Coordinates of C-alpha atoms in Angstrom, one line a residue:
Chain A
M1 CA -71.4 71.7 -12.1
E2 CA -73.7 69.2 -13.8
T3 CA -70.9 67.1 -15.1
E4 CA -69.7 66.2 -11.5
N5 CA -73.1 64.6 -10.8
V6 CA -72.9 62.2 -13.8
K7 CA -69.4 61.0 -12.9
P8 CA -69.4 57.3 -12.6
V9 CA -69.4 56.2 -8.9
R10 CA -66.0 54.6 -8.3
E11 CA -66.1 51.1 -6.9
V12 CA -64.9 50.4 -3.4
V13 CA -63.0 47.1 -3.3
V14 CA -61.8 45.1 -0.3
P15 CA -58.8 42.7 -0.2
G16 CA -59.6 39.6 -2.1
D17 CA -62.1 41.2 -4.6
L18 CA -61.7 40.1 -8.2
L19 CA -60.6 42.9 -10.5
N20 CA -60.0 41.1 -13.7
E21 CA -61.4 42.8 -16.8
G22 CA -60.3 41.9 -20.2
D23 CA -56.5 42.1 -20.9
L24 CA -55.6 44.5 -18.1
K25 CA -52.3 44.3 -16.3
A26 CA -52.0 44.1 -12.5
G27 CA -51.0 47.5 -11.0
N28 CA -50.6 48.9 -7.5
G29 CA -52.6 47.4 -4.7
T30 CA -53.3 44.1 -6.5
Y31 CA -51.9 40.6 -6.7
V32 CA -52.2 37.8 -9.2
L33 CA -53.4 34.3 -8.4
D34 CA -54.0 31.6 -11.1
G35 CA -53.9 34.3 -13.8
K36 CA -56.6 36.4 -12.2
I37 CA -56.1 39.8 -10.6
Y38 CA -57.4 40.5 -7.1
A39 CA -57.3 43.5 -4.9
S40 CA -54.9 43.4 -1.9
L41 CA -56.0 46.7 -0.4
L42 CA -59.2 48.4 0.8
G43 CA -59.5 51.1 -1.7
V44 CA -61.0 52.4 -4.9
K45 CA -60.6 50.6 -8.2
S46 CA -59.2 52.6 -11.0
I47 CA -58.1 51.7 -14.5
A48 CA -55.3 53.7 -16.1
S49 CA -53.4 52.9 -19.4
N50 CA -54.1 49.1 -19.3
Y51 CA -53.3 48.7 -15.6
V52 CA -55.8 48.0 -12.9
N53 CA -54.9 49.8 -9.7
V54 CA -56.4 50.0 -6.2
I55 CA -56.0 53.5 -4.8
P56 CA -55.8 53.0 -1.0
L57 CA -58.2 54.8 1.3
G58 CA -55.7 54.7 4.2
G59 CA -52.6 52.9 5.3
R60 CA -49.1 54.0 6.1
Y61 CA -46.9 56.1 3.9
M62 CA -44.3 54.2 2.0
P63 CA -41.3 56.3 0.8
H64 CA -40.5 56.5 -2.9
P65 CA -37.4 58.1 -4.4
G66 CA -38.0 61.7 -5.3
D67 CA -40.9 62.3 -2.9
S68 CA -40.8 65.6 -1.0
V69 CA -41.4 64.9 2.7
V70 CA -41.7 66.9 5.8
G71 CA -39.7 65.1 8.5
V72 CA -38.7 65.6 12.2
V73 CA -35.2 64.9 13.5
I74 CA -35.5 62.2 16.2
D75 CA -31.9 61.1 16.7
I76 CA -28.4 62.5 16.1
G77 CA -25.3 60.5 15.3
P78 CA -21.8 61.8 14.8
S79 CA -22.2 61.8 11.0
N80 CA -25.9 61.6 10.4
W81 CA -29.4 62.5 11.7
L82 CA -32.4 60.1 11.9
V83 CA -35.5 61.7 10.4
E84 CA -39.0 60.5 11.2
I85 CA -41.0 60.7 8.0
N86 CA -44.4 59.2 9.1
S87 CA -43.5 55.8 7.5
P88 CA -42.7 52.5 9.2
Y89 CA -39.0 53.2 8.6
P90 CA -37.0 56.2 10.0
A91 CA -34.7 57.8 7.3
P92 CA -31.1 58.6 7.9
L93 CA -29.8 62.0 6.6
H94 CA -26.1 61.8 6.1
V95 CA -23.8 64.8 6.5
N96 CA -22.9 64.5 2.8
E97 CA -26.5 65.1 2.0
V98 CA -26.7 68.6 3.6
P99 CA -25.7 71.9 2.0
W100 CA -23.4 72.8 5.0
R101 CA -19.9 71.7 5.8
V102 CA -20.3 69.7 9.0
E103 CA -17.3 68.6 11.1
F104 CA -17.5 65.0 12.4
G105 CA -19.4 65.0 15.6
D106 CA -20.7 68.5 15.1
T107 CA -24.0 67.5 13.7
A108 CA -26.2 68.8 16.5
R109 CA -25.1 72.4 15.7
F110 CA -26.9 72.2 12.4
L111 CA -30.0 70.2 13.1
N112 CA -31.1 69.5 16.6
L113 CA -33.6 67.1 18.0
G114 CA -37.2 68.1 17.0
Q115 CA -36.0 70.2 14.1
V116 CA -38.5 70.0 11.2
I117 CA -37.0 69.8 7.7
L118 CA -38.3 69.7 4.2
A119 CA -36.3 66.8 2.6
K120 CA -36.4 64.7 -0.4
V121 CA -36.3 60.9 -0.5
L122 CA -33.0 60.0 -2.2
M123 CA -33.2 56.3 -2.4
V124 CA -35.1 53.3 -1.0
D125 CA -33.7 49.8 -1.4
E126 CA -35.5 46.5 -1.3
T127 CA -34.9 46.1 2.4
M128 CA -36.6 49.4 2.9
K129 CA -33.4 51.2 3.9
V130 CA -34.4 54.9 3.2
Q131 CA -32.1 57.8 2.7
V132 CA -33.2 61.5 2.5
T133 CA -31.3 64.5 1.3
L134 CA -31.3 68.3 1.8
N135 CA -29.0 68.8 -1.2
E136 CA -31.4 70.3 -3.6
S137 CA -32.9 73.7 -4.2
G138 CA -35.9 74.4 -2.1
L139 CA -35.0 71.8 0.6
R140 CA -34.3 73.3 4.0
R141 CA -34.8 73.6 7.7
L142 CA -38.4 74.7 8.5
E143 CA -38.3 77.3 11.4
G144 CA -41.5 78.1 13.3
G145 CA -44.9 77.4 12.0
H146 CA -47.3 74.5 12.6
L147 CA -47.4 70.9 11.6
V148 CA -50.6 69.1 10.6
D149 CA -50.6 65.3 10.0
I150 CA -53.1 63.8 7.6
S151 CA -53.3 60.5 5.8
H152 CA -50.9 60.4 2.8
S153 CA -53.8 59.2 0.6
K154 CA -55.5 62.6 1.1
V155 CA -52.5 64.6 -0.1
P156 CA -53.6 64.9 -3.8
R157 CA -56.9 66.3 -2.6
V158 CA -55.2 68.9 -0.4
I159 CA -53.0 70.0 -3.3
G160 CA -55.9 70.0 -5.8
K161 CA -55.8 69.9 -9.6
G162 CA -52.6 71.6 -10.6
G163 CA -52.1 73.0 -7.1
S164 CA -55.4 74.9 -7.2
M165 CA -56.6 74.0 -3.7
I166 CA -53.3 74.7 -1.9
Q167 CA -52.8 78.0 -3.8
M168 CA -56.2 79.2 -2.8
I169 CA -55.5 78.5 0.9
Q170 CA -52.1 80.2 0.6
N171 CA -53.5 83.3 -1.0
M172 CA -56.5 83.7 1.2
T173 CA -54.7 83.1 4.5
D174 CA -51.4 84.6 3.5
C175 CA -49.5 81.6 4.9
R176 CA -46.6 79.7 3.5
I177 CA -47.5 76.0 3.2
F178 CA -45.5 72.9 2.3
V179 CA -47.3 69.7 1.8
G180 CA -45.1 66.6 2.2
Q181 CA -46.0 63.4 0.2
N182 CA -45.9 61.7 3.6
G183 CA -49.1 63.5 4.7
R184 CA -47.3 66.0 6.9
I185 CA -48.0 69.6 6.2
W186 CA -46.1 72.6 7.4
I187 CA -47.8 76.0 7.7
D188 CA -46.2 79.3 8.6
G189 CA -47.8 82.8 8.9
E190 CA -49.6 85.0 11.4
M191 CA -51.1 82.9 14.3
P192 CA -54.8 83.4 13.5
N193 CA -54.2 82.8 9.8
M194 CA -52.3 79.5 10.5
L195 CA -55.3 78.3 12.6
V196 CA -57.6 79.0 9.7
A197 CA -55.3 77.2 7.2
E198 CA -55.1 74.3 9.6
E199 CA -58.9 74.2 9.9
A200 CA -59.2 74.2 6.1
I201 CA -56.7 71.4 5.6
K202 CA -58.4 69.2 8.3
M203 CA -61.7 69.8 6.6
I204 CA -60.3 68.7 3.3
A205 CA -58.8 65.5 4.9
A206 CA -62.1 64.7 6.5
E207 CA -64.2 65.3 3.4
A208 CA -61.7 64.2 0.8
H209 CA -64.3 61.9 -0.8
T210 CA -67.0 64.5 -1.5
N211 CA -67.6 66.6 -4.6
R212 CA -67.3 70.3 -5.0
L213 CA -64.9 70.5 -2.1
T214 CA -63.0 73.5 -3.4
E215 CA -66.2 75.7 -3.2
R216 CA -66.9 74.6 0.3
V217 CA -63.3 75.3 1.4
K218 CA -63.5 78.7 -0.2
E219 CA -66.7 79.4 1.7
L220 CA -65.0 78.4 5.0
L221 CA -62.1 80.7 4.3
E222 CA -64.4 83.6 3.4
N223 CA -66.4 83.1 6.6
R224 CA -63.2 83.2 8.7
K225 CA -61.8 86.2 6.8
T226 CA -62.7 88.8 9.4
G227 CA -60.4 87.1 12.0
L228 CA -57.4 87.2 9.7
V229 CA -54.4 89.4 10.0
E230 CA -53.4 91.2 6.8
Chain B
M1 CA -65.9 20.3 28.6
S2 CA -67.8 17.0 28.9
M3 CA -69.1 17.9 32.4
E4 CA -72.1 15.7 33.2
S5 CA -75.4 17.5 32.9
D6 CA -79.0 16.8 32.4
I7 CA -79.6 19.8 30.2
K8 CA -81.4 18.9 27.0
F9 CA -79.6 20.8 24.2
I10 CA -82.1 19.9 21.4
D11 CA -85.8 20.1 22.0
E12 CA -88.6 18.1 20.3
N13 CA -88.8 20.6 17.5
G14 CA -85.0 20.1 16.8
L15 CA -84.2 23.6 18.1
R16 CA -81.4 24.5 20.5
I17 CA -81.7 26.2 23.9
D18 CA -81.4 29.6 22.3
G19 CA -84.0 28.8 19.6
R20 CA -81.5 28.2 16.8
R21 CA -81.5 25.4 14.3
P22 CA -78.4 23.1 14.7
D23 CA -76.8 24.7 11.6
E24 CA -77.7 28.3 12.4
L25 CA -75.3 31.1 13.3
R26 CA -75.8 33.5 16.1
H27 CA -76.6 37.1 15.1
I28 CA -73.4 38.6 13.8
K29 CA -72.7 42.3 13.8
I30 CA -69.5 43.7 12.3
E31 CA -68.5 47.4 12.2
A32 CA -65.2 48.7 10.8
G33 CA -63.3 51.8 11.7
V34 CA -64.8 52.4 15.2
L35 CA -61.6 53.8 16.8
E36 CA -60.1 57.2 16.1
N37 CA -56.5 56.7 17.3
A38 CA -55.7 53.3 15.9
D39 CA -54.6 52.9 12.3
G40 CA -57.5 50.4 11.8
S41 CA -60.2 48.9 14.0
A42 CA -63.3 46.8 14.1
Y43 CA -66.1 45.9 16.5
V44 CA -67.7 42.5 16.3
E45 CA -70.6 40.8 18.0
F46 CA -71.2 37.1 17.7
G47 CA -74.4 36.7 19.7
K48 CA -73.4 37.7 23.2
N49 CA -69.7 37.9 22.3
K50 CA -68.4 41.4 22.0
V51 CA -64.9 42.0 20.7
L52 CA -63.0 45.1 19.8
A53 CA -59.9 44.9 17.6
A54 CA -57.3 47.6 16.9
V55 CA -54.4 47.5 14.4
Y56 CA -51.3 49.7 14.6
G57 CA -48.7 49.7 11.9
P58 CA -46.8 48.5 9.9
R59 CA -44.4 50.3 12.3
E60 CA -40.9 49.9 13.5
C61 CA -40.5 46.7 15.4
H62 CA -39.6 46.8 19.0
P63 CA -37.8 45.0 20.6
R64 CA -35.2 45.0 17.9
H65 CA -34.3 41.2 18.1
L66 CA -37.7 40.2 16.9
Q67 CA -37.3 42.0 13.6
N68 CA -37.1 39.9 10.5
P69 CA -35.0 41.4 7.7
S70 CA -37.1 39.8 5.0
K71 CA -40.7 40.5 6.2
A72 CA -42.9 42.1 8.7
I73 CA -44.0 40.2 11.8
I74 CA -47.5 40.2 13.1
Q75 CA -47.8 40.6 16.9
C76 CA -51.2 39.8 18.2
K77 CA -52.5 40.3 21.7
Y78 CA -55.8 38.6 22.7
N79 CA -57.0 39.9 26.0
M80 CA -60.2 39.2 28.0
M81 CA -61.5 42.1 30.1
T82 CA -61.9 41.3 33.8
F83 CA -65.7 41.8 33.4
S84 CA -66.0 39.6 30.2
V85 CA -67.0 36.5 32.1
S86 CA -69.3 36.0 35.1
D87 CA -66.6 35.2 37.6
R88 CA -64.1 38.1 37.4
K89 CA -61.2 37.1 35.2
R90 CA -57.8 37.7 36.8
P91 CA -56.2 40.3 34.5
G92 CA -53.1 39.7 32.5
P93 CA -51.8 37.1 30.0
D94 CA -52.4 33.5 31.0
R95 CA -51.7 30.2 29.2
R96 CA -54.9 30.3 27.2
S97 CA -54.6 33.9 26.0
V98 CA -51.0 33.4 25.0
E99 CA -52.0 30.4 22.9
I100 CA -54.9 32.2 21.2
S101 CA -52.6 35.2 20.5
K102 CA -50.2 32.9 18.8
I103 CA -52.6 31.0 16.6
I104 CA -54.4 34.2 15.5
S105 CA -51.1 35.8 14.5
E106 CA -50.2 32.7 12.6
A107 CA -53.5 32.6 10.8
L108 CA -53.2 36.3 9.9
E109 CA -49.6 35.8 8.6
S110 CA -50.9 33.5 5.9
V111 CA -52.9 36.3 4.2
V112 CA -51.0 39.5 5.0
Q113 CA -48.3 40.4 2.4
T114 CA -45.7 40.8 5.1
E115 CA -42.8 40.7 2.6
L116 CA -43.7 44.3 1.6
F117 CA -42.6 45.6 5.0
P118 CA -39.2 44.1 6.0
R119 CA -38.1 44.7 9.6
A120 CA -41.5 46.1 10.5
S121 CA -44.2 45.0 12.9
I122 CA -47.9 45.0 12.5
D123 CA -49.6 45.0 15.9
V124 CA -53.1 43.6 16.4
Y125 CA -54.9 44.0 19.8
M126 CA -58.1 42.2 20.5
E127 CA -60.1 43.0 23.6
I128 CA -62.9 40.6 24.6
L129 CA -65.5 42.8 26.2
Q130 CA -68.0 40.1 26.8
A131 CA -67.5 36.3 26.3
N132 CA -70.0 33.6 25.4
A133 CA -68.0 30.8 23.8
G134 CA -66.2 31.2 20.4
T135 CA -64.2 34.3 21.3
R136 CA -61.1 33.2 19.4
C137 CA -63.2 33.0 16.2
A138 CA -64.8 36.4 16.9
G139 CA -61.4 37.8 17.7
L140 CA -60.0 36.6 14.4
V141 CA -63.0 37.9 12.5
A142 CA -62.5 41.3 14.1
A143 CA -58.7 41.3 13.6
S144 CA -58.9 40.6 9.9
V145 CA -61.5 43.4 9.3
A146 CA -59.4 45.8 11.4
L147 CA -56.3 44.9 9.3
A148 CA -58.1 45.6 6.1
D149 CA -59.4 48.8 7.6
A150 CA -55.8 49.8 8.5
G151 CA -54.9 49.6 4.8
V152 CA -52.6 46.7 5.3
P153 CA -52.1 44.8 2.0
M154 CA -53.5 41.3 2.3
K155 CA -54.6 38.5 -0.1
D156 CA -58.0 37.9 1.5
I157 CA -60.1 38.5 4.6
I158 CA -60.3 35.6 7.1
P159 CA -63.6 34.4 8.5
A160 CA -63.7 32.0 11.4
I161 CA -66.3 29.9 13.2
A162 CA -66.6 27.0 15.7
V163 CA -68.5 23.8 15.2
G164 CA -69.2 21.6 18.3
K165 CA -71.0 18.6 19.6
A166 CA -73.5 18.5 22.3
D167 CA -76.1 15.9 23.1
G168 CA -74.3 13.8 20.4
K169 CA -75.4 16.2 17.7
L170 CA -73.2 18.6 15.7
L171 CA -74.0 22.2 16.3
L172 CA -72.7 25.3 14.5
D173 CA -71.4 28.2 16.5
L174 CA -71.7 26.9 20.1
N175 CA -73.0 29.2 22.8
K176 CA -71.6 29.1 26.4
E177 CA -73.9 26.3 27.7
E178 CA -73.3 24.0 24.7
D179 CA -69.6 24.7 25.0
N180 CA -69.4 24.0 28.7
Y181 CA -71.5 20.9 28.8
G182 CA -71.0 19.6 25.3
Q183 CA -68.6 16.9 24.0
A184 CA -66.5 18.8 21.5
D185 CA -65.5 22.2 20.1
V186 CA -63.8 22.7 16.8
P187 CA -62.8 26.3 15.9
M188 CA -61.7 26.8 12.4
A189 CA -60.7 29.6 10.0
I190 CA -60.2 29.5 6.2
I191 CA -59.0 31.7 3.3
P192 CA -62.2 31.8 1.3
K193 CA -60.4 32.5 -2.0
T194 CA -58.4 29.3 -1.9
G195 CA -60.2 27.2 0.7
E196 CA -57.0 26.8 2.7
V197 CA -57.5 26.1 6.4
V198 CA -55.5 28.6 8.5
L199 CA -56.8 27.7 12.0
L200 CA -58.1 24.3 13.2
Q201 CA -58.2 23.1 16.7
M202 CA -60.3 20.4 18.5
D203 CA -61.2 20.1 22.1
G204 CA -63.1 17.0 23.1
H205 CA -64.1 13.9 21.1
M206 CA -65.6 13.3 17.7
T207 CA -65.6 10.4 15.3
Q208 CA -63.9 10.8 12.0
E209 CA -67.2 11.1 10.2
E210 CA -68.5 13.7 12.6
F211 CA -65.3 15.7 12.2
E212 CA -65.6 15.7 8.5
T213 CA -69.2 16.8 8.6
A214 CA -68.2 19.5 11.2
L215 CA -65.6 20.8 8.9
D216 CA -68.1 21.0 6.0
M217 CA -70.6 22.9 8.2
G218 CA -67.9 25.3 9.4
I219 CA -66.5 26.0 6.0
K220 CA -70.0 26.7 4.7
A221 CA -70.6 29.1 7.6
C222 CA -67.3 30.8 7.0
Y223 CA -68.4 32.0 3.5
E224 CA -71.5 33.5 5.1
I225 CA -69.3 35.4 7.6
Y226 CA -66.9 36.4 4.8
E227 CA -69.8 38.3 3.1
L228 CA -70.6 40.1 6.3
Q229 CA -67.0 41.1 6.7
K230 CA -66.7 42.5 3.2
D231 CA -70.0 44.3 3.6
A232 CA -68.8 45.9 6.9
L233 CA -65.7 47.3 5.1
K234 CA -67.7 48.5 2.1
R235 CA -70.4 50.1 4.2
R236 CA -67.7 52.3 5.9
Y237 CA -67.1 53.9 2.6
A238 CA -70.5 53.6 1.1
V239 CA -70.9 57.3 0.7
E240 CA -67.3 58.0 0.7
T241 CA -66.2 57.5 -2.9
P242 CA -63.2 59.7 -3.4
E243 CA -62.5 61.4 -6.6
V244 CA -58.9 61.0 -7.5
E245 CA -57.0 64.0 -9.0
E246 CA -54.7 63.0 -11.8

């Protein structure tokens, strides 16, 4: 693990910090003033394929088309549901966007208040009107289980490189886990196992900035192994 | 203001009653991310002033009629705790706190990229735990650090400071005695990047020359505070440099 120690320390920038370096283009979390690029977010500076980006350290989730999100039904209309997806804007789910045939006004029979769903963001327009869909394979109602909310900026860390982290938790706790891009995570399994998986995810979120996290999570899971149900 | 008094504000050595030079700031302490349940927060001390700021949002705007379809609105609430002053302050909004809430939200609107969040609301709450003159500046300093801490996109962080006049001399960052018995108080806030003034008020009397010198003194001090604000934000993540999985 020597290589991890020589990794260059990534620079933390605050809004207003100058990012200009050579002929780079302004990417996410930046703005341009008088031809110079400045950070507009508190985050970590990163340079990828000629773009300077600021990767946020916090902030609210903003929906993007194609994101898988875990949402909660908060309102029911005659031909649509309102889904809360942890962003500033609630997302309507229209009856045309579900895999069932729903009669007008019969929406509550299919999804009731508080129902948790795994949905996909269908479209977001410039006025931030969001639409989600269930019409795709893998998208569905989520019955039972636990929800864990973390910051959306920690999601890549929970998933790990190529899904390594989340797979390890799934295998060792024998739970089914869905991680929404909005930072909402659904866990289902035996009760003691769910609690261990929850603990592991909270630990990842709290220590997302540290190195060799996978090893420490593995250690935690092994320590808790005796309490798990096969 | 301008109550008659026989207090000497400047002694023979040219020092003020709290031992500062006329152009010296009070001790400033800024800490970011002090609250668990708010999206962003900051705690600021300006001498004896103690201010706590919390930011929620961007979130759905309620009541609905305040929503702006093209940008987010910033709703500020400046509140003094009952125990923040020596005579118990009657709780609740009054003429003064409504005014301060308004000018602070207008100052913040000039740096926050509100157009990214149409129809949303960004709520900023400032609680004055202890007051000793200059709380609107301390509140604004805390609010802008808390906004950055909440991950709200903004062009710059706003520093603020007051310059006043007591004993006929211009003084930076007035304390309570100088404010109460002095002749003028000029709070100001700027965008350091562009030098734009986003808050400027004046209470009392000054000549035009005095006013211009006061403005220069204040702007110079603002850049000092700006460094402290940036430092507070960076300190929060000093050890926390995340690796980013591609």
